Amino acid sequence: MTKDVSRHTLIQSIILHLFPGIIMVMVDFLLVPLIMGYGVPNDLAYNADTVLALVPIQLGILLYVTKRNTGTYKIASQLPYLEKSSLKEYLIFIPLMAIWAIAVNDVLTPLEINFRDTVFTFIPTKYFIGNYDLSSFSNWKIILTSLVCLLLNGFTAPIMEEIYFRGYLLPRINLSQNKAILLNAALFSLYHFFTPWHFFSRLLMTIPLYYWVVKKRNIRFSIVAHIIANSVTSLSMLLYLS
């Protein structure tokens, strides 16, 4: 069943995409020095903003518009991309997206690091995620950081972001399908203000995924792909202990 949705103006779409990111980067600016003062990786600060900013803002907006539009708090009523897909489609498409993401990451990461170190010199290096020597941390701090990152960055943030950005915002962009997908991907990449040097890799990784979400009218594809990608990243530092 297709849900009819009202479209946002272009200005509304831009604000709703970027506002959570603005608040998050402000929280990060305050938290990173505090967290690092306790001698733990700065990843914890960027994960804390999931609890302090990401979820409260995005969930708050969804609850507000749902209550305004329906008189209830059933967020699913505002999400048109909840149609079902076969297990076979997941088993084929998700691995393909993983291969694509790995390829994009391998090609662009060296270029983006160089871009960061030459263009974003005004940002103190303490705000660069992962810009530290793992050998300077005890094993328990590495394990704690990985587990917190897995919970917040691996599961909580991807689920919330996909429901908000792909489930709610994408269908309401008042453009043609392909232009809406491109704008949604671009604004979502820009929303990560704390790592602007990864803009192009995020954009290239996500456009095919979002196209498939719209084609199948099913945000579960992007939820699963996002969880897998973030979970692998969150647990990667545990390889140091092996």
PDB file of C-alpha atoms in Angstrom:
ATOM      1  CA  MET A   1       0.000   0.000   0.000  1.00  0.00           C
ATOM      2  CA  THR A   2       1.416   3.418  -0.972  1.00  0.00           C
ATOM      3  CA  LYS A   3       1.192   6.232   1.539  1.00  0.00           C
ATOM      4  CA  ASP A   4       0.515   9.715   0.181  1.00  0.00           C
ATOM      5  CA  VAL A   5       2.953  12.268   1.570  1.00  0.00           C
ATOM      6  CA  SER A   6       3.073  16.038   1.406  1.00  0.00           C
ATOM      7  CA  ARG A   7       6.264  17.458  -0.095  1.00  0.00           C
ATOM      8  CA  HIS A   8       8.631  19.855   1.639  1.00  0.00           C
ATOM      9  CA  THR A   9       9.877  23.040   0.055  1.00  0.00           C
ATOM     10  CA  LEU A  10      13.540  22.989  -0.951  1.00  0.00           C
ATOM     11  CA  ILE A  11      14.437  25.192   2.027  1.00  0.00           C
ATOM     12  CA  GLN A  12      12.544  22.894   4.404  1.00  0.00           C
ATOM     13  CA  SER A  13      14.356  19.859   3.009  1.00  0.00           C
ATOM     14  CA  ILE A  14      17.767  21.480   3.408  1.00  0.00           C
ATOM     15  CA  ILE A  15      17.065  22.616   6.977  1.00  0.00           C
ATOM     16  CA  LEU A  16      15.615  19.274   8.066  1.00  0.00           C
ATOM     17  CA  HIS A  17      18.614  17.426   6.613  1.00  0.00           C
ATOM     18  CA  LEU A  18      21.324  19.670   8.052  1.00  0.00           C
ATOM     19  CA  PHE A  19      19.951  20.967  11.366  1.00  0.00           C
ATOM     20  CA  PRO A  20      20.657  17.744  13.319  1.00  0.00           C
ATOM     21  CA  GLY A  21      24.232  17.739  12.014  1.00  0.00           C
ATOM     22  CA  ILE A  22      24.803  21.337  13.118  1.00  0.00           C
ATOM     23  CA  ILE A  23      23.734  20.518  16.669  1.00  0.00           C
ATOM     24  CA  MET A  24      25.780  17.314  16.661  1.00  0.00           C
ATOM     25  CA  VAL A  25      29.003  19.043  15.622  1.00  0.00           C
ATOM     26  CA  MET A  26      28.474  21.627  18.380  1.00  0.00           C
ATOM     27  CA  VAL A  27      28.111  18.795  20.900  1.00  0.00           C
ATOM     28  CA  ASP A  28      31.221  17.121  19.468  1.00  0.00           C
ATOM     29  CA  PHE A  29      33.197  20.358  19.810  1.00  0.00           C
ATOM     30  CA  LEU A  30      32.465  20.378  23.541  1.00  0.00           C
ATOM     31  CA  LEU A  31      32.750  16.645  24.193  1.00  0.00           C
ATOM     32  CA  VAL A  32      35.988  15.717  22.416  1.00  0.00           C
ATOM     33  CA  PRO A  33      38.349  17.610  24.791  1.00  0.00           C
ATOM     34  CA  LEU A  34      36.377  16.319  27.780  1.00  0.00           C
ATOM     35  CA  ILE A  35      36.464  12.690  26.657  1.00  0.00           C
ATOM     36  CA  MET A  36      40.121  12.822  25.686  1.00  0.00           C
ATOM     37  CA  GLY A  37      40.862  14.260  29.108  1.00  0.00           C
ATOM     38  CA  TYR A  38      39.937  10.860  30.527  1.00  0.00           C
ATOM     39  CA  GLY A  39      42.517   9.180  28.327  1.00  0.00           C
ATOM     40  CA  VAL A  40      40.139   7.358  26.000  1.00  0.00           C
ATOM     41  CA  PRO A  41      39.815   7.458  22.182  1.00  0.00           C
ATOM     42  CA  ASN A  42      37.918  10.436  20.789  1.00  0.00           C
ATOM     43  CA  ASP A  43      35.497   8.001  19.125  1.00  0.00           C
ATOM     44  CA  LEU A  44      33.554   7.940  22.390  1.00  0.00           C
ATOM     45  CA  ALA A  45      32.731  11.626  22.069  1.00  0.00           C
ATOM     46  CA  TYR A  46      31.398  11.194  18.558  1.00  0.00           C
ATOM     47  CA  ASN A  47      29.275   8.291  19.748  1.00  0.00           C
ATOM     48  CA  ALA A  48      27.965  10.178  22.754  1.00  0.00           C
ATOM     49  CA  ASP A  49      26.363  12.688  20.405  1.00  0.00           C
ATOM     50  CA  THR A  50      24.082   9.863  19.262  1.00  0.00           C
ATOM     51  CA  VAL A  51      22.447   9.925  22.685  1.00  0.00           C
ATOM     52  CA  LEU A  52      22.744  13.661  23.313  1.00  0.00           C
ATOM     53  CA  ALA A  53      21.782  15.038  19.900  1.00  0.00           C
ATOM     54  CA  LEU A  54      21.153  12.608  17.036  1.00  0.00           C
ATOM     55  CA  VAL A  55      18.348  10.529  18.526  1.00  0.00           C
ATOM     56  CA  PRO A  56      16.632  13.318  20.517  1.00  0.00           C
ATOM     57  CA  ILE A  57      16.473  15.650  17.504  1.00  0.00           C
ATOM     58  CA  GLN A  58      15.572  13.182  14.764  1.00  0.00           C
ATOM     59  CA  LEU A  59      13.169  11.137  16.865  1.00  0.00           C
ATOM     60  CA  GLY A  60      11.702  14.340  18.283  1.00  0.00           C
ATOM     61  CA  ILE A  61      10.963  15.697  14.801  1.00  0.00           C
ATOM     62  CA  LEU A  62       9.395  12.403  13.736  1.00  0.00           C
ATOM     63  CA  LEU A  63       7.198  12.210  16.824  1.00  0.00           C
ATOM     64  CA  TYR A  64       6.134  15.832  16.419  1.00  0.00           C
ATOM     65  CA  VAL A  65       5.086  15.547  12.772  1.00  0.00           C
ATOM     66  CA  THR A  66       3.415  12.185  13.372  1.00  0.00           C
ATOM     67  CA  LYS A  67       1.349  13.566  16.243  1.00  0.00           C
ATOM     68  CA  ARG A  68       0.500  16.677  14.213  1.00  0.00           C
ATOM     69  CA  ASN A  69      -0.560  14.708  11.153  1.00  0.00           C
ATOM     70  CA  THR A  70      -2.309  11.722  12.715  1.00  0.00           C
ATOM     71  CA  GLY A  71      -2.983  12.483  16.359  1.00  0.00           C
ATOM     72  CA  THR A  72      -0.907   9.427  17.297  1.00  0.00           C
ATOM     73  CA  TYR A  73       2.780   8.618  17.720  1.00  0.00           C
ATOM     74  CA  LYS A  74       2.846   5.799  15.148  1.00  0.00           C
ATOM     75  CA  ILE A  75       5.896   6.902  13.165  1.00  0.00           C
ATOM     76  CA  ALA A  76       5.424   4.106  10.627  1.00  0.00           C
ATOM     77  CA  SER A  77       2.352   5.956   9.365  1.00  0.00           C
ATOM     78  CA  GLN A  78       4.699   8.640   7.993  1.00  0.00           C
ATOM     79  CA  LEU A  79       7.059   6.239   6.227  1.00  0.00           C
ATOM     80  CA  PRO A  80       6.019   5.271   2.678  1.00  0.00           C
ATOM     81  CA  TYR A  81       9.049   3.051   2.041  1.00  0.00           C
ATOM     82  CA  LEU A  82       8.085   0.057   4.161  1.00  0.00           C
ATOM     83  CA  GLU A  83       7.114  -2.437   1.488  1.00  0.00           C
ATOM     84  CA  LYS A  84       8.466  -5.965   1.868  1.00  0.00           C
ATOM     85  CA  SER A  85      11.198  -7.606  -0.205  1.00  0.00           C
ATOM     86  CA  SER A  86      12.283 -11.215  -0.557  1.00  0.00           C
ATOM     87  CA  LEU A  87      15.188 -12.722   1.352  1.00  0.00           C
ATOM     88  CA  LYS A  88      16.862 -13.410  -1.985  1.00  0.00           C
ATOM     89  CA  GLU A  89      16.901  -9.688  -2.783  1.00  0.00           C
ATOM     90  CA  TYR A  90      18.650  -8.923   0.506  1.00  0.00           C
ATOM     91  CA  LEU A  91      21.194 -11.710   0.001  1.00  0.00           C
ATOM     92  CA  ILE A  92      22.070 -10.429  -3.458  1.00  0.00           C
ATOM     93  CA  PHE A  93      21.916  -6.669  -3.040  1.00  0.00           C
ATOM     94  CA  ILE A  94      23.552  -6.174   0.379  1.00  0.00           C
ATOM     95  CA  PRO A  95      26.801  -8.016  -0.569  1.00  0.00           C
ATOM     96  CA  LEU A  96      26.926  -6.050  -3.829  1.00  0.00           C
ATOM     97  CA  MET A  97      26.661  -2.805  -1.887  1.00  0.00           C
ATOM     98  CA  ALA A  98      29.386  -3.985   0.508  1.00  0.00           C
ATOM     99  CA  ILE A  99      31.730  -4.696  -2.409  1.00  0.00           C
ATOM    100  CA  TRP A 100      30.939  -1.295  -3.929  1.00  0.00           C
ATOM    101  CA  ALA A 101      31.571   0.483  -0.605  1.00  0.00           C
ATOM    102  CA  ILE A 102      34.905  -1.287  -0.099  1.00  0.00           C
ATOM    103  CA  ALA A 103      36.009  -0.355  -3.611  1.00  0.00           C
ATOM    104  CA  VAL A 104      35.056   3.303  -3.175  1.00  0.00           C
ATOM    105  CA  ASN A 105      36.720   3.422   0.235  1.00  0.00           C
ATOM    106  CA  ASP A 106      39.969   1.875  -1.025  1.00  0.00           C
ATOM    107  CA  VAL A 107      40.204   4.313  -3.925  1.00  0.00           C
ATOM    108  CA  LEU A 108      39.172   7.522  -2.182  1.00  0.00           C
ATOM    109  CA  THR A 109      40.508   7.200   1.386  1.00  0.00           C
ATOM    110  CA  PRO A 110      44.118   8.177   0.540  1.00  0.00           C
ATOM    111  CA  LEU A 111      42.842  11.145  -1.475  1.00  0.00           C
ATOM    112  CA  GLU A 112      40.483  12.221   1.290  1.00  0.00           C
ATOM    113  CA  ILE A 113      43.167  12.027   3.962  1.00  0.00           C
ATOM    114  CA  ASN A 114      45.371  14.234   1.817  1.00  0.00           C
ATOM    115  CA  PHE A 115      42.391  16.545   1.277  1.00  0.00           C
ATOM    116  CA  ARG A 116      41.866  16.707   5.041  1.00  0.00           C
ATOM    117  CA  ASP A 117      45.507  17.459   5.793  1.00  0.00           C
ATOM    118  CA  THR A 118      45.780  20.216   3.185  1.00  0.00           C
ATOM    119  CA  VAL A 119      42.365  21.904   3.145  1.00  0.00           C
ATOM    120  CA  PHE A 120      41.093  21.448   6.698  1.00  0.00           C
ATOM    121  CA  THR A 121      44.231  22.563   8.515  1.00  0.00           C
ATOM    122  CA  PHE A 122      42.129  24.977  10.582  1.00  0.00           C
ATOM    123  CA  ILE A 123      40.545  22.032  12.429  1.00  0.00           C
ATOM    124  CA  PRO A 124      42.635  20.891  15.437  1.00  0.00           C
ATOM    125  CA  THR A 125      43.845  17.336  14.884  1.00  0.00           C
ATOM    126  CA  LYS A 126      42.264  16.191  18.153  1.00  0.00           C
ATOM    127  CA  TYR A 127      38.921  16.404  16.337  1.00  0.00           C
ATOM    128  CA  PHE A 128      39.996  13.925  13.654  1.00  0.00           C
ATOM    129  CA  ILE A 129      38.241  10.641  14.441  1.00  0.00           C
ATOM    130  CA  GLY A 130      40.746   7.850  14.932  1.00  0.00           C
ATOM    131  CA  ASN A 131      43.715  10.217  14.828  1.00  0.00           C
ATOM    132  CA  TYR A 132      45.599   8.498  17.640  1.00  0.00           C
ATOM    133  CA  ASP A 133      47.994   5.675  18.405  1.00  0.00           C
ATOM    134  CA  LEU A 134      46.070   2.689  19.784  1.00  0.00           C
ATOM    135  CA  SER A 135      49.177   1.540  21.656  1.00  0.00           C
ATOM    136  CA  SER A 136      48.718   4.524  23.968  1.00  0.00           C
ATOM    137  CA  PHE A 137      45.474   3.072  25.351  1.00  0.00           C
ATOM    138  CA  SER A 138      45.006   0.123  27.686  1.00  0.00           C
ATOM    139  CA  ASN A 139      43.177  -2.944  26.377  1.00  0.00           C
ATOM    140  CA  TRP A 140      40.111  -2.323  28.501  1.00  0.00           C
ATOM    141  CA  LYS A 141      39.734   1.200  27.087  1.00  0.00           C
ATOM    142  CA  ILE A 142      39.943  -0.144  23.550  1.00  0.00           C
ATOM    143  CA  ILE A 143      37.366  -2.850  24.302  1.00  0.00           C
ATOM    144  CA  LEU A 144      35.050  -0.370  26.047  1.00  0.00           C
ATOM    145  CA  THR A 145      35.284   2.066  23.148  1.00  0.00           C
ATOM    146  CA  SER A 146      34.576  -0.673  20.601  1.00  0.00           C
ATOM    147  CA  LEU A 147      31.532  -1.963  22.470  1.00  0.00           C
ATOM    148  CA  VAL A 148      30.069   1.508  22.979  1.00  0.00           C
ATOM    149  CA  CYS A 149      30.704   2.297  19.317  1.00  0.00           C
ATOM    150  CA  LEU A 150      29.042  -0.961  18.284  1.00  0.00           C
ATOM    151  CA  LEU A 151      25.913  -0.166  20.283  1.00  0.00           C
ATOM    152  CA  LEU A 152      25.600   3.496  19.320  1.00  0.00           C
ATOM    153  CA  ASN A 153      27.360   3.807  15.967  1.00  0.00           C
ATOM    154  CA  GLY A 154      26.743   0.242  14.831  1.00  0.00           C
ATOM    155  CA  PHE A 155      23.037  -0.006  15.584  1.00  0.00           C
ATOM    156  CA  THR A 156      21.360   3.010  17.179  1.00  0.00           C
ATOM    157  CA  ALA A 157      22.581   5.725  14.801  1.00  0.00           C
ATOM    158  CA  PRO A 158      22.061   3.771  11.541  1.00  0.00           C
ATOM    159  CA  ILE A 159      18.513   2.765  12.436  1.00  0.00           C
ATOM    160  CA  MET A 160      17.569   6.289  13.503  1.00  0.00           C
ATOM    161  CA  GLU A 161      19.247   7.954  10.536  1.00  0.00           C
ATOM    162  CA  GLU A 162      17.703   5.645   7.956  1.00  0.00           C
ATOM    163  CA  ILE A 163      14.214   6.070   9.376  1.00  0.00           C
ATOM    164  CA  TYR A 164      14.667   9.857   9.447  1.00  0.00           C
ATOM    165  CA  PHE A 165      16.631  10.520   6.242  1.00  0.00           C
ATOM    166  CA  ARG A 166      15.399   7.753   3.935  1.00  0.00           C
ATOM    167  CA  GLY A 167      12.089   6.903   5.550  1.00  0.00           C
ATOM    168  CA  TYR A 168      10.810  10.410   6.265  1.00  0.00           C
ATOM    169  CA  LEU A 169      12.833  13.046   4.372  1.00  0.00           C
ATOM    170  CA  LEU A 170      13.641  11.399   1.032  1.00  0.00           C
ATOM    171  CA  PRO A 171      10.022  10.779  -0.081  1.00  0.00           C
ATOM    172  CA  ARG A 172       9.177  14.410   0.711  1.00  0.00           C
ATOM    173  CA  ILE A 173      11.850  16.092  -1.414  1.00  0.00           C
ATOM    174  CA  ASN A 174       9.920  18.020  -4.058  1.00  0.00           C
ATOM    175  CA  LEU A 175      12.023  16.959  -7.045  1.00  0.00           C
ATOM    176  CA  SER A 176      12.011  14.180  -9.604  1.00  0.00           C
ATOM    177  CA  GLN A 177      12.986  10.759  -8.275  1.00  0.00           C
ATOM    178  CA  ASN A 178      16.614  10.805  -9.415  1.00  0.00           C
ATOM    179  CA  LYS A 179      17.180  14.410  -8.349  1.00  0.00           C
ATOM    180  CA  ALA A 180      15.619  13.691  -4.955  1.00  0.00           C
ATOM    181  CA  ILE A 181      17.924  10.710  -4.443  1.00  0.00           C
ATOM    182  CA  LEU A 182      20.966  12.780  -5.390  1.00  0.00           C
ATOM    183  CA  LEU A 183      19.990  15.669  -3.115  1.00  0.00           C
ATOM    184  CA  ASN A 184      19.238  13.330  -0.221  1.00  0.00           C
ATOM    185  CA  ALA A 185      22.618  11.637  -0.606  1.00  0.00           C
ATOM    186  CA  ALA A 186      24.443  14.970  -0.906  1.00  0.00           C
ATOM    187  CA  LEU A 187      22.742  16.523   2.116  1.00  0.00           C
ATOM    188  CA  PHE A 188      23.248  13.370   4.189  1.00  0.00           C
ATOM    189  CA  SER A 189      26.947  13.416   3.314  1.00  0.00           C
ATOM    190  CA  LEU A 190      27.159  17.106   4.199  1.00  0.00           C
ATOM    191  CA  TYR A 191      25.256  16.498   7.463  1.00  0.00           C
ATOM    192  CA  HIS A 192      28.403  14.755   8.726  1.00  0.00           C
ATOM    193  CA  PHE A 193      30.018  18.111   9.488  1.00  0.00           C
ATOM    194  CA  PHE A 194      32.632  16.483  11.721  1.00  0.00           C
ATOM    195  CA  THR A 195      34.222  14.665   8.750  1.00  0.00           C
ATOM    196  CA  PRO A 196      33.659  16.895   5.693  1.00  0.00           C
ATOM    197  CA  TRP A 197      36.626  15.335   3.883  1.00  0.00           C
ATOM    198  CA  HIS A 198      34.616  12.117   3.472  1.00  0.00           C
ATOM    199  CA  PHE A 199      31.849  13.899   1.550  1.00  0.00           C
ATOM    200  CA  PHE A 200      32.589  12.385  -1.848  1.00  0.00           C
ATOM    201  CA  SER A 201      33.094   8.809  -0.665  1.00  0.00           C
ATOM    202  CA  ARG A 202      29.829   8.914   1.275  1.00  0.00           C
ATOM    203  CA  LEU A 203      28.083  10.329  -1.766  1.00  0.00           C
ATOM    204  CA  LEU A 204      29.376   7.645  -4.118  1.00  0.00           C
ATOM    205  CA  MET A 205      28.745   4.839  -1.645  1.00  0.00           C
ATOM    206  CA  THR A 206      25.157   5.812  -0.947  1.00  0.00           C
ATOM    207  CA  ILE A 207      23.607   6.896  -4.260  1.00  0.00           C
ATOM    208  CA  PRO A 208      23.161   3.308  -5.594  1.00  0.00           C
ATOM    209  CA  LEU A 209      21.799   2.196  -2.227  1.00  0.00           C
ATOM    210  CA  TYR A 210      19.250   4.997  -2.039  1.00  0.00           C
ATOM    211  CA  TYR A 211      18.194   4.402  -5.622  1.00  0.00           C
ATOM    212  CA  TRP A 212      17.444   0.790  -4.692  1.00  0.00           C
ATOM    213  CA  VAL A 213      15.527   1.882  -1.586  1.00  0.00           C
ATOM    214  CA  VAL A 214      13.282   4.081  -3.720  1.00  0.00           C
ATOM    215  CA  LYS A 215      12.920   1.461  -6.449  1.00  0.00           C
ATOM    216  CA  LYS A 216      11.863  -1.215  -3.947  1.00  0.00           C
ATOM    217  CA  ARG A 217      10.132   1.290  -1.637  1.00  0.00           C
ATOM    218  CA  ASN A 218      11.874  -0.395   1.270  1.00  0.00           C
ATOM    219  CA  ILE A 219      14.206   1.347   3.732  1.00  0.00           C
ATOM    220  CA  ARG A 220      15.189  -1.987   5.265  1.00  0.00           C
ATOM    221  CA  PHE A 221      17.880  -2.284   2.584  1.00  0.00           C
ATOM    222  CA  SER A 222      19.601   0.903   3.701  1.00  0.00           C
ATOM    223  CA  ILE A 223      19.103   0.061   7.378  1.00  0.00           C
ATOM    224  CA  VAL A 224      20.836  -3.312   7.015  1.00  0.00           C
ATOM    225  CA  ALA A 225      23.633  -1.932   4.831  1.00  0.00           C
ATOM    226  CA  HIS A 226      24.214   0.992   7.197  1.00  0.00           C
ATOM    227  CA  ILE A 227      24.321  -1.279  10.259  1.00  0.00           C
ATOM    228  CA  ILE A 228      26.829  -3.628   8.636  1.00  0.00           C
ATOM    229  CA  ALA A 229      29.112  -0.806   7.485  1.00  0.00           C
ATOM    230  CA  ASN A 230      29.109   0.987  10.831  1.00  0.00           C
ATOM    231  CA  SER A 231      29.457  -2.209  12.864  1.00  0.00           C
ATOM    232  CA  VAL A 232      32.549  -3.273  10.936  1.00  0.00           C
ATOM    233  CA  THR A 233      34.065   0.161  11.506  1.00  0.00           C
ATOM    234  CA  SER A 234      33.138   0.117  15.198  1.00  0.00           C
ATOM    235  CA  LEU A 235      34.803  -3.244  15.804  1.00  0.00           C
ATOM    236  CA  SER A 236      37.861  -2.649  13.645  1.00  0.00           C
ATOM    237  CA  MET A 237      39.997  -1.374  16.510  1.00  0.00           C
ATOM    238  CA  LEU A 238      39.633  -4.771  18.206  1.00  0.00           C
ATOM    239  CA  LEU A 239      41.936  -6.134  15.506  1.00  0.00           C
ATOM    240  CA  TYR A 240      44.711  -4.314  17.332  1.00  0.00           C
ATOM    241  CA  LEU A 241      44.239  -6.688  20.283  1.00  0.00           C
ATOM    242  CA  SER A 242      44.474  -9.847  18.178  1.00  0.00           C
TER     243      SER A 242
END
